[in-house]
């Protein structure tokens, strides 16, 4: 039988066990006050949205036909920042609100027609799909932390019966 020493079981690529980090982080958030939890939630939310917005800018620069703003190509509108349009697409996707006026291009929206559009825009579709998944998981984690904190408060409440 193969056995590992205790130190080998507790180390994961020299950084320790990532599952433990997540558990310790949740317990730490659970013990912190509401203001800390809310501020950290907002900071993490915008960090994720900014990261994906930068990925969208990069992907749109590779193929400008793959992101649309109000039906027009990415960057064709005057007085509009590409980053702000990417940020708009990113927060709409991450928060699962849905696409607004900025969205990944569909097959028939290419300037050259539909030939190969699905393959050309697969990268931006992957980015937005992955971002939506990360957004749902993030919302679940934050919702679980809020629920746990509220449950903790209600468990401590003194209930008087008459």
MMTF fields as JSON, N, C-alpha, C and O atoms, coordinates in Angstrom:
{
  "mmtfVersion": "1.0.0",
  "mmtfProducer": "UNKNOWN",
  "numBonds": 647,
  "numAtoms": 648,
  "numGroups": 162,
  "numChains": 1,
  "numModels": 1,
  "chainsPerModel": [1],
  "groupsPerChain": [162],
  "chainIdList": ["A"],
  "bondAtomList": [4, 2, 8, 6, 12, 10, 16, 14, 20, 18, 24, 22, 28, 26, 32, 30, 36, 34, 40, 38, 44, 42, 48, 46, 52, 50, 56, 54, 60, 58, 64, 62, 68, 66, 72, 70, 76, 74, 80, 78, 84, 82, 88, 86, 92, 90, 96, 94, 100, 98, 104, 102, 108, 106, 112, 110, 116, 114, 120, 118, 124, 122, 128, 126, 132, 130, 136, 134, 140, 138, 144, 142, 148, 146, 152, 150, 156, 154, 160, 158, 164, 162, 168, 166, 172, 170, 176, 174, 180, 178, 184, 182, 188, 186, 192, 190, 196, 194, 200, 198, 204, 202, 208, 206, 212, 210, 216, 214, 220, 218, 224, 222, 228, 226, 232, 230, 236, 234, 240, 238, 244, 242, 248, 246, 252, 250, 256, 254, 260, 258, 264, 262, 268, 266, 272, 270, 276, 274, 280, 278, 284, 282, 288, 286, 292, 290, 296, 294, 300, 298, 304, 302, 308, 306, 312, 310, 316, 314, 320, 318, 324, 322, 328, 326, 332, 330, 336, 334, 340, 338, 344, 342, 348, 346, 352, 350, 356, 354, 360, 358, 364, 362, 368, 366, 372, 370, 376, 374, 380, 378, 384, 382, 388, 386, 392, 390, 396, 394, 400, 398, 404, 402, 408, 406, 412, 410, 416, 414, 420, 418, 424, 422, 428, 426, 432, 430, 436, 434, 440, 438, 444, 442, 448, 446, 452, 450, 456, 454, 460, 458, 464, 462, 468, 466, 472, 470, 476, 474, 480, 478, 484, 482, 488, 486, 492, 490, 496, 494, 500, 498, 504, 502, 508, 506, 512, 510, 516, 514, 520, 518, 524, 522, 528, 526, 532, 530, 536, 534, 540, 538, 544, 542, 548, 546, 552, 550, 556, 554, 560, 558, 564, 562, 568, 566, 572, 570, 576, 574, 580, 578, 584, 582, 588, 586, 592, 590, 596, 594, 600, 598, 604, 602, 608, 606, 612, 610, 616, 614, 620, 618, 624, 622, 628, 626, 632, 630, 636, 634, 640, 638, 644, 642],
  "bondOrderList": [1, 1, 1, 1, 1, 1, 1, 1, 1, 1, 1, 1, 1, 1, 1, 1, 1, 1, 1, 1, 1, 1, 1, 1, 1, 1, 1, 1, 1, 1, 1, 1, 1, 1, 1, 1, 1, 1, 1, 1, 1, 1, 1, 1, 1, 1, 1, 1, 1, 1, 1, 1, 1, 1, 1, 1, 1, 1, 1, 1, 1, 1, 1, 1, 1, 1, 1, 1, 1, 1, 1, 1, 1, 1, 1, 1, 1, 1, 1, 1, 1, 1, 1, 1, 1, 1, 1, 1, 1, 1, 1, 1, 1, 1, 1, 1, 1, 1, 1, 1, 1, 1, 1, 1, 1, 1, 1, 1, 1, 1, 1, 1, 1, 1, 1, 1, 1, 1, 1, 1, 1, 1, 1, 1, 1, 1, 1, 1, 1, 1, 1, 1, 1, 1, 1, 1, 1, 1, 1, 1, 1, 1, 1, 1, 1, 1, 1, 1, 1, 1, 1, 1, 1, 1, 1, 1, 1, 1, 1, 1, 1],
  "groupList": [{"groupName": "UNK", "atomNameList": ["N", "CA", "C", "O"], "elementList": ["N", "C", "C", "O"], "formalChargeList": [0, 0, 0, 0], "bondAtomList": [1, 0, 2, 1, 3, 2], "bondOrderList": [1, 1, 2], "singleLetterCode": "X", "chemCompType": "L-PEPTIDE LINKING"}],
  "groupTypeList": [0, 0, 0, 0, 0, 0, 0, 0, 0, 0, 0, 0, 0, 0, 0, 0, 0, 0, 0, 0, 0, 0, 0, 0, 0, 0, 0, 0, 0, 0, 0, 0, 0, 0, 0, 0, 0, 0, 0, 0, 0, 0, 0, 0, 0, 0, 0, 0, 0, 0, 0, 0, 0, 0, 0, 0, 0, 0, 0, 0, 0, 0, 0, 0, 0, 0, 0, 0, 0, 0, 0, 0, 0, 0, 0, 0, 0, 0, 0, 0, 0, 0, 0, 0, 0, 0, 0, 0, 0, 0, 0, 0, 0, 0, 0, 0, 0, 0, 0, 0, 0, 0, 0, 0, 0, 0, 0, 0, 0, 0, 0, 0, 0, 0, 0, 0, 0, 0, 0, 0, 0, 0, 0, 0, 0, 0, 0, 0, 0, 0, 0, 0, 0, 0, 0, 0, 0, 0, 0, 0, 0, 0, 0, 0, 0, 0, 0, 0, 0, 0, 0, 0, 0, 0, 0, 0, 0, 0, 0, 0, 0, 0],
  "groupIdList": [1, 2, 3, 4, 5, 6, 7, 8, 9, 10, 11, 12, 13, 14, 15, 16, 17, 18, 19, 20, 21, 22, 23, 24, 25, 26, 27, 28, 29, 30, 31, 32, 33, 34, 35, 36, 37, 38, 39, 40, 41, 42, 43, 44, 45, 46, 47, 48, 49, 50, 51, 52, 53, 54, 55, 56, 57, 58, 59, 60, 61, 62, 63, 64, 65, 66, 67, 68, 69, 70, 71, 72, 73, 74, 75, 76, 77, 78, 79, 80, 81, 82, 83, 84, 85, 86, 87, 88, 89, 90, 91, 92, 93, 94, 95, 96, 97, 98, 99, 100, 101, 102, 103, 104, 105, 106, 107, 108, 109, 110, 111, 112, 113, 114, 115, 116, 117, 118, 119, 120, 121, 122, 123, 124, 125, 126, 127, 128, 129, 130, 131, 132, 133, 134, 135, 136, 137, 138, 139, 140, 141, 142, 143, 144, 145, 146, 147, 148, 149, 150, 151, 152, 153, 154, 155, 156, 157, 158, 159, 160, 161, 162],
  "secStructList": [7, 7, 7, 7, 7, 2, 2, 2, 2, 2, 7, 1, 6, 6, 1, 7, 7, 2, 2, 2, 2, 2, 2, 2, 2, 2, 2, 2, 2, 2, 2, 1, 7, 2, 2, 2, 2, 2, 2, 2, 2, 2, 2, 2, 2, 2, 2, 2, 2, 2, 2, 2, 2, 2, 2, 2, 2, 2, 2, 2, 2, 2, 7, 4, 4, 4, 3, 3, 3, 6, 6, 3, 3, 6, 6, 7, 1, 6, 6, 7, 7, 2, 2, 2, 2, 2, 2, 2, 2, 2, 2, 2, 2, 2, 6, 6, 7, 7, 7, 7, 1, 3, 3, 3, 7, 7, 4, 4, 4, 7, 6, 6, 7, 1, 6, 6, 2, 2, 2, 2, 6, 2, 2, 2, 2, 2, 2, 2, 2, 2, 2, 2, 2, 2, 2, 2, 2, 2, 2, 2, 2, 2, 2, 2, 2, 2, 2, 2, 2, 2, 2, 2, 2, 2, 2, 2, 7, 7, 7, 7, 7, 7],
  "xCoordList": [0.843, 0.0, 0.88, 1.922, 0.431, 1.172, 0.748, -0.445, 1.704, 1.403, 2.232, 3.344, 1.691, 2.385, 2.586, 1.789, 3.658, 3.878, 2.859, 2.204, 2.74, 1.768, 2.094, 1.184, 3.365, 3.707, 3.398, 3.004, 3.559, 3.23, 1.728, 1.283, 0.95, -0.499, -0.995, -1.994, -0.321, -0.769, -0.224, -0.657, 0.703, 1.275, 0.725, 0.603, 0.401, -0.061, 0.786, 0.573, 1.741, 2.696, 3.432, 3.785, 3.657, 4.409, 3.606, 4.16, 2.332, 1.518, 0.499, -0.301, 0.509, -0.512, -1.742, -1.734, -2.761, -3.988, -4.913, -5.367, -5.209, -6.084, -7.484, -8.121, -7.973, -9.292, -9.291, -10.269, -8.204, -8.084, -8.115, -8.756, -7.411, -7.407, -8.826, -9.212, -9.608, -10.987, -11.825, -12.613, -11.659, -12.406, -12.032, -12.905, -10.734, -10.294, -10.797, -11.179, -10.804, -11.286, -12.769, -13.18, -13.577, -15.009, -15.259, -16.11, -14.528, -14.68, -14.269, -14.907, -13.224, -12.767, -13.85, -14.16, -14.434, -15.505, -16.729, -17.396, -17.01, -18.163, -18.019, -19.015, -16.811, -16.568, -16.43, -16.549, -16.182, -16.005, -17.346, -18.4, -17.288, -18.509, -19.091, -18.464, -20.309, -21.01, -20.269, -20.201, -19.718, -19.042, -17.849, -17.626, -17.084, -15.942, -16.41, -15.822, -17.459, -17.978, -18.491, -18.223, -19.212, -19.765, -18.651, -18.665, -17.687, -16.582, -15.785, -15.472, -15.454, -14.713, -15.518, -14.952, -16.815, -17.664, -17.631, -17.513, -17.736, -17.709, -16.343, -16.26, -15.273, -13.917, -13.696, -13.176, -14.077, -13.92, -14.805, -14.379, -16.021, -16.927, -16.287, -16.201, -15.841, -15.247, -13.91, -13.549, -13.168, -11.921, -12.207, -11.535, -13.2, -13.588, -14.077, -13.67, -14.94, -15.498, -14.389, -14.384, -13.46, -12.348, -11.452, -11.024, -11.168, -10.342, -10.993, -10.336, -12.271, -12.95, -13.125, -13.122, -13.277, -13.366, -12.06, -12.079, -10.941, -9.65, -9.508, -8.967, -9.987, -9.973, -10.847, -10.487, -11.994, -12.898, -12.267, -12.383, -11.601, -10.907, -9.864, -9.757, -9.098, -8.053, -8.651, -8.16, -9.707, -10.34, -10.966, -10.917, -11.55, -12.17, -11.124, -11.388, -9.95, -8.871, -8.349, -7.879, -8.435, -8.007, -8.962, -8.523, -10.255, -11.258, -12.37, -13.226, -12.347, -13.233, -14.701, -15.595, -14.957, -16.337, -17.039, -18.253, -16.313, -16.884, -17.581, -18.184, -17.521, -18.259, -19.066, -18.555, -20.335, -21.244, -21.77, -22.034, -21.918, -22.503, -23.666, -23.465, -24.87, -26.048, -26.091, -26.607, -25.561, -25.553, -24.353, -24.139, -23.562, -22.372, -21.129, -21.125, -20.078, -18.831, -18.188, -18.379, -17.431, -16.684, -15.733, -14.902, -15.853, -14.97, -15.488, -14.858, -16.623, -17.153, -17.926, -18.077, -18.413, -19.191, -18.259, -17.244, -18.622, -17.821, -18.08, -19.146, -17.112, -17.203, -17.499, -18.105, -17.078, -17.266, -15.916, -15.166, -15.614, -14.377, -14.562, -15.58, -13.582, -13.645, -13.654, -14.339, -12.893, -12.859, -14.213, -14.658, -14.872, -16.177, -17.223, -18.086, -17.148, -18.055, -17.759, -18.68, -16.496, -16.11, -16.52, -16.961, -16.378, -16.798, -18.304, -18.771, -19.056, -20.51, -20.877, -21.734, -20.236, -20.49, -20.092, -20.787, -18.973, -18.469, -19.403, -19.728, -19.838, -20.694, -22.069, -22.685, -22.57, -23.839, -23.729, -24.651, -22.611, -22.404, -22.138, -22.73, -21.255, -20.885, -22.062, -22.228, -22.87, -24.005, -25.206, -26.246, -25.085, -26.132, -27.398, -28.487, -27.265, -28.405, -28.817, -29.998, -27.842, -28.092, -27.441, -27.045, -27.337, -26.67, -27.555, -28.763, -26.937, -27.633, -27.35, -27.508, -26.936, -26.642, -25.291, -25.015, -24.429, -23.141, -23.218, -23.594, -22.867, -23.03, -22.042, -21.533, -21.768, -20.933, -21.684, -22.902, -20.955, -21.584, -22.192, -21.693, -23.282, -23.94, -23.405, -22.698, -23.732, -23.182, -23.435, -22.543, -24.609, -24.958, -24.54, -24.918, -23.779, -23.468, -22.086, -21.668, -21.379, -20.046, -20.139, -21.088, -19.156, -19.122, -18.931, -19.396, -18.244, -17.979, -19.061, -18.974, -20.059, -21.083, -20.909, -20.233, -21.519, -21.538, -20.415, -20.287, -19.602, -18.569, -17.546, -16.784, -17.537, -16.537, -16.726, -15.861, -17.835, -18.042, -18.093, -17.55, -18.739, -18.833, -17.452, -17.174, -16.591, -15.234, -14.396, -13.621, -14.535, -13.741, -14.089, -13.21, -15.353, -15.799, -15.942, -16.559, -15.382, -15.482, -14.785, -15.244, -13.681, -12.932, -13.756, -13.797, -14.406, -15.214, -16.432, -16.874, -16.977, -18.094, -17.64, -18.369, -16.439, -15.904, -15.693, -16.051, -15.117, -14.857, -16.162, -16.246, -17.175, -18.435, -19.164, -19.799, -19.079, -19.708, -19.018, -19.678, -17.692, -16.938, -17.189, -17.301, -17.278, -17.554, -18.919, -19.063, -19.917, -21.248, -21.202, -21.85, -20.444, -20.297, -19.623, -20.087, -18.537, -17.836, -18.767, -18.752, -19.574, -20.516, -21.557, -21.904, -22.061, -23.055, -22.424, -23.028, -21.213, -20.517, -20.22, -20.407, -19.761, -19.48, -20.741, -20.709, -21.853, -23.126, -23.54, -24.068, -23.31, -23.638, -22.811, -23.336, -21.507, -20.646, -21.051, -21.159, -21.274, -21.64, -23.011, -23.216, -23.939, -25.261, -25.171, -25.881, -24.307, -24.14, -23.552, -23.965, -22.6, -22.004, -23.04, -23.144, -23.804, -24.845, -25.892, -26.318, -26.304, -27.292, -26.756, -27.475, -25.5, -24.904, -24.841, -25.1, -24.499, -24.422, -25.807, -25.956, -26.814, -28.172, -28.676, -29.308, -28.408, -28.82, -28.181, -28.819, -26.945, -26.239, -26.906, -27.025, -27.337, -28.005, -29.341, -29.675, -30.104, -31.426, -31.34, -32.261, -30.25, -30.085, -29.826, -30.154, -29.241, -28.926, -30.076, -30.041, -31.082, -32.17, -32.934, -33.225, -33.241, -34.049, -35.511, -35.993, -36.188, -37.594, -38.391, -38.172, -39.297, -40.142, -41.545, -42.172, -42.012, -43.36, -44.275, -43.881, -45.459, -46.384, -47.393, -48.25],
  "yCoordList": [-1.185, 0.0, 1.237, 1.288, 2.223, 3.473, 4.359, 4.581, 4.862, 5.779, 7.034, 6.998, 8.118, 9.395, 9.884, 9.598, 10.622, 11.196, 12.308, 12.785, 12.702, 13.747, 15.056, 15.784, 15.37, 16.639, 16.582, 17.598, 15.437, 15.322, 15.406, 15.917, 14.913, 14.988, 16.42, 16.8, 17.211, 18.578, 19.603, 20.756, 19.217, 20.174, 19.933, 18.792, 20.999, 20.938, 21.901, 23.113, 21.363, 22.159, 23.187, 24.263, 22.865, 23.753, 24.905, 25.714, 25.013, 26.129, 25.723, 26.554, 24.496, 24.037, 23.597, 23.571, 23.263, 22.764, 23.93, 24.641, 24.148, 25.26, 25.159, 26.183, 23.944, 23.794, 24.363, 24.977, 24.162, 24.729, 26.241, 26.878, 26.825, 28.28, 28.791, 29.771, 28.131, 28.557, 28.424, 29.314, 27.331, 27.122, 28.178, 28.77, 28.416, 29.439, 30.816, 31.605, 31.12, 32.409, 32.586, 33.656, 31.543, 31.638, 31.777, 32.563, 31.025, 31.176, 32.578, 33.165, 33.114, 34.469, 35.489, 36.381, 35.352, 36.263, 36.13, 37.115, 34.903, 34.65, 35.376, 35.839, 35.482, 36.129, 37.649, 38.347, 38.165, 39.607, 40.323, 39.703, 41.632, 42.448, 42.602, 42.27, 43.116, 43.299, 44.242, 43.985, 45.315, 46.288, 45.654, 45.921, 44.83, 44.148, 43.211, 43.176, 42.458, 41.506, 42.25, 41.836, 43.325, 44.075, 44.727, 44.666, 45.35, 45.994, 44.96, 45.19, 43.832, 42.795, 42.224, 41.915, 42.084, 41.587, 42.547, 42.121, 43.832, 44.831, 44.869, 44.953, 44.808, 44.821, 43.604, 43.736, 42.429, 41.211, 41.266, 40.852, 41.769, 41.886, 42.731, 42.303, 43.93, 44.808, 44.292, 44.562, 43.564, 42.953, 41.925, 41.902, 41.081, 40.105, 40.798, 40.433, 41.787, 42.482, 43.184, 43.129, 43.838, 44.506, 43.504, 43.75, 42.383, 41.358, 40.866, 40.79, 40.536, 40.051, 41.157, 40.872, 42.407, 43.52, 43.65, 43.902, 43.478, 43.524, 42.36, 42.528, 41.187, 40.048, 40.321, 39.955, 40.964, 41.27, 42.301, 42.177, 43.314, 44.293, 43.583, 43.824, 42.707, 41.972, 41.108, 41.117, 40.36, 39.49, 40.31, 39.903, 41.457, 42.305, 42.945, 43.195, 43.211, 43.756, 42.709, 43.047, 41.434, 40.364, 40.276, 40.164, 40.325, 40.312, 41.282, 40.965, 42.442, 43.538, 43.252, 43.891, 42.293, 41.949, 41.136, 40.945, 40.655, 39.713, 40.367, 39.663, 41.674, 42.384, 43.476, 44.211, 43.567, 44.545, 45.5, 45.11, 46.762, 47.781, 48.387, 49.115, 48.08, 48.581, 48.148, 48.882, 46.977, 46.462, 46.894, 46.375, 47.831, 48.297, 47.586, 47.045, 47.595, 46.941, 47.643, 48.84, 46.878, 47.368, 48.47, 48.252, 49.646, 50.756, 51.68, 52.699, 51.355, 52.195, 53.41, 54.38, 53.384, 54.507, 55.624, 55.375, 56.854, 58.006, 58.307, 57.996, 58.904, 59.321, 58.157, 58.351, 56.955, 55.782, 55.129, 54.896, 54.837, 54.155, 52.656, 52.1, 51.996, 50.545, 49.873, 48.871, 50.43, 49.828, 49.938, 48.979, 51.075, 51.23, 50.311, 49.782, 50.122, 49.169, 47.745, 46.961, 47.415, 46.091, 45.93, 44.855, 46.985, 46.941, 46.717, 45.954, 47.384, 47.21, 45.766, 45.177, 45.193, 43.797, 42.887, 41.916, 43.199, 42.362, 42.362, 41.296, 43.526, 43.51, 42.948, 42.328, 43.151, 42.526, 41.009, 40.315, 40.501, 39.053, 38.492, 37.481, 39.132, 38.625, 38.624, 37.688, 39.661, 39.752, 38.968, 38.938, 38.346, 37.557, 38.355, 37.786, 39.677, 40.519, 40.22, 40.267, 39.917, 39.643, 40.723, 41.77, 40.464, 41.409, 42.616, 42.493, 43.778, 45.022, 45.389, 44.566, 46.613, 47.05, 46.535, 46.557, 46.063, 45.505, 43.996, 43.51, 43.254, 41.806, 41.13, 41.765, 39.833, 39.093, 38.963, 38.785, 39.052, 39.013, 37.647, 36.613, 37.678, 36.46, 36.084, 36.873, 34.906, 34.4, 35.32, 35.511, 35.88, 36.674, 38.122, 38.887, 38.541, 39.965, 40.361, 41.5, 39.471, 39.778, 40.653, 40.55, 41.506, 42.354, 41.511, 41.89, 40.364, 39.504, 38.453, 37.666, 38.413, 37.386, 36.36, 36.615, 35.203, 34.205, 33.186, 32.355, 33.215, 32.193, 32.236, 33.195, 31.206, 31.065, 31.955, 31.992, 32.678, 33.615, 32.884, 33.37, 31.722, 30.974, 30.582, 30.676, 30.148, 29.758, 30.968, 30.911, 32.051, 33.249, 33.855, 34.363, 33.81, 34.45, 33.465, 33.788, 32.283, 31.277, 31.764, 31.469, 32.505, 32.953, 33.929, 33.794, 34.899, 35.861, 35.154, 35.501, 34.176, 33.405, 32.593, 32.482, 32.026, 31.283, 32.213, 31.868, 33.388, 34.341, 34.731, 34.699, 35.097, 35.534, 34.373, 34.567, 33.183, 32.018, 31.686, 31.422, 31.699, 31.416, 32.496, 32.202, 33.753, 34.846, 34.683, 34.937, 34.266, 34.044, 32.935, 33.043, 31.871, 30.783, 31.277, 30.982, 32.022, 32.572, 33.507, 33.518, 34.287, 35.194, 34.459, 34.895, 33.348, 32.571, 31.955, 31.969, 31.416, 30.83, 31.91, 31.687, 33.075, 34.195, 34.604, 34.794, 34.741, 35.119, 34.062, 34.397, 32.796, 31.725, 31.803, 31.635, 32.06, 32.185, 33.367, 33.245, 34.505, 35.699, 35.505, 35.885, 34.916, 34.633, 33.692, 33.877, 32.685, 31.747, 32.44, 32.172, 33.317, 34.042, 34.959, 35.012, 35.679, 36.555, 35.737, 36.128, 34.61, 33.756, 33.251, 33.25, 32.825, 32.322, 33.423, 33.171, 34.642, 35.743, 36.1, 36.365, 36.107, 36.404, 35.289, 35.564, 34.037, 32.907, 32.983, 32.672, 33.39, 33.531, 34.588, 34.411, 35.679, 36.752, 36.257, 36.503, 35.556, 35.107, 34.016, 33.865, 33.252, 32.229, 32.849, 32.264, 34.022, 34.697, 35.555, 36.023, 35.763, 36.668, 36.084, 34.889, 36.953, 36.542, 36.645, 37.712, 35.55, 35.505, 35.379, 34.47, 36.29, 36.282, 35.81, 36.353, 34.818, 34.33, 34.834, 34.873, 35.206, 35.693, 34.635, 34.875],
  "zCoordList": [0.0, 0.0, 0.0, 0.653, -0.746, -0.8, 0.356, 0.567, 1.098, 2.187, 2.017, 1.489, 2.462, 2.408, 3.826, 4.719, 4.017, 5.34, 5.585, 4.658, 6.826, 7.186, 6.492, 6.094, 6.34, 5.683, 4.199, 3.626, 3.555, 2.142, 1.917, 0.889, 2.862, 2.735, 2.903, 2.292, 3.712, 3.996, 3.017, 3.032, 2.177, 1.23, -0.156, -0.601, -0.824, -2.195, -3.002, -2.963, -3.728, -4.502, -3.646, -4.13, -2.407, -1.526, -0.952, -0.208, -1.265, -0.794, 0.257, 0.688, 0.668, 1.589, 0.823, -0.408, 1.515, 0.908, 0.549, 1.446, -0.758, -1.15, -0.555, -0.309, -0.318, 0.304, 1.709, 2.136, 2.425, 3.774, 3.734, 4.569, 2.746, 2.612, 2.452, 3.09, 1.603, 1.364, 2.634, 2.955, 3.346, 4.591, 5.62, 6.254, 5.787, 6.745, 6.348, 7.213, 5.05, 4.58, 4.906, 5.356, 4.683, 4.987, 6.484, 6.901, 7.289, 8.738, 9.174, 10.048, 8.582, 8.904, 8.537, 9.328, 7.312, 6.907, 7.803, 8.12, 8.203, 9.066, 10.402, 10.959, 10.918, 12.213, 12.109, 13.116, 10.917, 10.734, 10.74, 10.597, 10.907, 10.918, 9.526, 8.52, 9.503, 8.234, 7.3, 6.098, 7.82, 6.948, 6.244, 5.063, 6.932, 6.313, 5.208, 4.127, 5.477, 4.486, 3.253, 2.125, 3.457, 2.328, 1.513, 0.283, 2.19, 1.474, 0.685, -0.483, 1.297, 0.578, -0.587, -1.635, -0.416, -1.51, -2.696, -3.845, -2.414, -3.483, -4.154, -5.379, -3.368, -3.941, -4.823, -5.931, -4.361, -5.164, -6.409, -7.487, -6.272, -7.418, -8.515, -9.666, -8.154, -9.16, -9.663, -10.809, -8.853, -9.324, -10.41, -11.442, -10.179, -11.198, -12.467, -13.57, -12.317, -13.475, -14.266, -15.496, -13.584, -14.274, -14.993, -16.12, -14.348, -14.974, -16.272, -17.31, -16.209, -17.408, -18.444, -19.641, -18.018, -18.969, -19.758, -20.963, -19.078, -19.777, -20.75, -21.843, -20.362, -21.286, -22.509, -23.627, -22.296, -23.406, -24.34, -25.559, -23.788, -24.63, -25.476, -26.679, -24.843, -25.56, -26.662, -27.791, -26.344, -27.333, -28.461, -29.621, -28.129, -29.152, -30.054, -31.23, -29.519, -30.346, -31.329, -32.415, -30.939, -31.841, -33.03, -34.175, -32.761, -33.835, -33.449, -32.623, -34.044, -33.678, -34.009, -33.453, -34.912, -35.27, -34.195, -34.27, -33.206, -32.239, -31.054, -30.243, -30.927, -29.879, -30.565, -31.41, -30.184, -30.789, -29.733, -28.596, -30.13, -29.268, -30.046, -31.018, -29.612, -30.311, -31.766, -32.61, -32.078, -33.441, -34.253, -35.349, -33.75, -34.476, -33.956, -32.851, -34.766, -34.374, -33.186, -32.971, -32.427, -31.275, -31.728, -32.61, -31.131, -31.467, -32.557, -32.839, -33.181, -34.269, -33.772, -34.514, -32.553, -32.031, -31.568, -30.918, -31.912, -31.489, -30.021, -29.489, -29.384, -27.983, -27.04, -25.986, -27.411, -26.558, -26.337, -27.285, -25.097, -24.756, -24.939, -24.525, -25.558, -25.71, -24.343, -24.136, -23.422, -22.089, -21.398, -20.768, -21.502, -20.854, -21.485, -20.786, -22.795, -23.435, -22.972, -22.745, -22.833, -22.332, -20.876, -20.469, -20.095, -18.702, -18.602, -17.757, -19.47, -19.486, -19.819, -19.16, -20.833, -21.178, -20.026, -19.728, -19.378, -18.297, -17.095, -16.574, -16.647, -15.443, -15.75, -14.883, -16.977, -17.363, -17.357, -16.927, -17.829, -17.887, -16.5, -16.123, -15.73, -14.416, -13.452, -12.669, -13.507, -12.593, -13.106, -12.447, -14.242, -14.902, -15.145, -15.22, -15.269, -15.618, -17.06, -17.404, -17.878, -19.291, -20.13, -19.619, -21.399, -22.281, -22.508, -22.711, -22.47, -22.766, -24.206, -25.108, -24.42, -25.781, -26.256, -27.456, -25.327, -25.679, -25.506, -24.438, -26.547, -26.497, -27.446, -28.369, -27.219, -28.178, -29.502, -29.518, -30.603, -31.923, -32.205, -31.76, -32.956, -33.398, -34.777, -35.404, -35.244, -36.502, -37.696, -38.522, -37.796, -38.97, -38.916, -39.803, -37.921, -37.758, -38.254, -38.043, -38.894, -39.394, -40.63, -41.407, -40.802, -41.983, -43.246, -44.321, -43.118, -44.269, -44.466, -45.409, -43.627, -43.714, -42.612, -41.616, -42.792, -41.723, -41.807, -40.908, -42.844, -43.009, -41.881, -41.757, -41.075, -40.018, -38.816, -37.942, -38.742, -37.635, -36.301, -35.309, -36.265, -35.017, -34.518, -33.323, -35.414, -35.006, -34.635, -33.681, -35.365, -35.088, -33.741, -33.045, -33.369, -32.134, -30.974, -29.959, -31.119, -30.054, -28.783, -27.679, -28.922, -27.755, -26.91, -25.687, -27.532, -26.768, -26.179, -25.084, -26.883, -26.331, -25.124, -24.138, -25.2, -24.06, -22.87, -21.744, -23.11, -22.017, -21.33, -20.102, -22.102, -21.493, -20.812, -19.775, -21.377, -20.73, -19.42, -18.415, -19.428, -18.205, -17.159, -15.968, -17.61, -16.681, -16.029, -14.833, -16.791, -16.222, -15.174, -14.133, -15.437, -14.464, -13.187, -12.086, -13.328, -12.158, -11.39, -10.159, -12.097, -11.442, -10.626, -9.528, -11.145, -10.409, -9.163, -8.091, -9.298, -8.14, -7.103, -5.907, -7.552, -6.641, -5.888, -4.672, -6.613, -5.973, -4.961, -3.901, -5.272, -4.328, -3.06, -1.959, -3.212, -2.033, -1.169, 0.051, -1.801, -1.042, -0.392, 0.761, -1.13, -0.559, 0.632, 1.62, 0.552, 1.666, 2.889, 4.018, 2.669, 3.794, 4.443, 5.668, 3.626, 4.177, 4.938, 6.025, 4.37, 5.026, 6.37, 7.369, 6.387, 7.626, 8.682, 9.859, 8.266, 9.227, 9.774, 10.967, 8.906, 9.364, 10.271, 11.291, 9.916, 10.755, 12.13, 13.136, 12.172, 13.445, 14.317, 15.53, 13.708, 14.45, 14.993, 16.152, 14.15, 14.596, 15.652, 16.454, 15.668, 16.692, 18.062, 19.094, 18.057, 19.317, 19.826, 20.964, 19.009, 19.38, 20.577, 20.632, 21.513, 22.671, 22.266, 21.885, 22.353, 22.005, 23.297, 24.098, 23.474, 24.658, 24.28, 23.37, 24.973, 24.723, 25.843, 27.008, 25.486, 26.511, 26.889, 27.739]
}
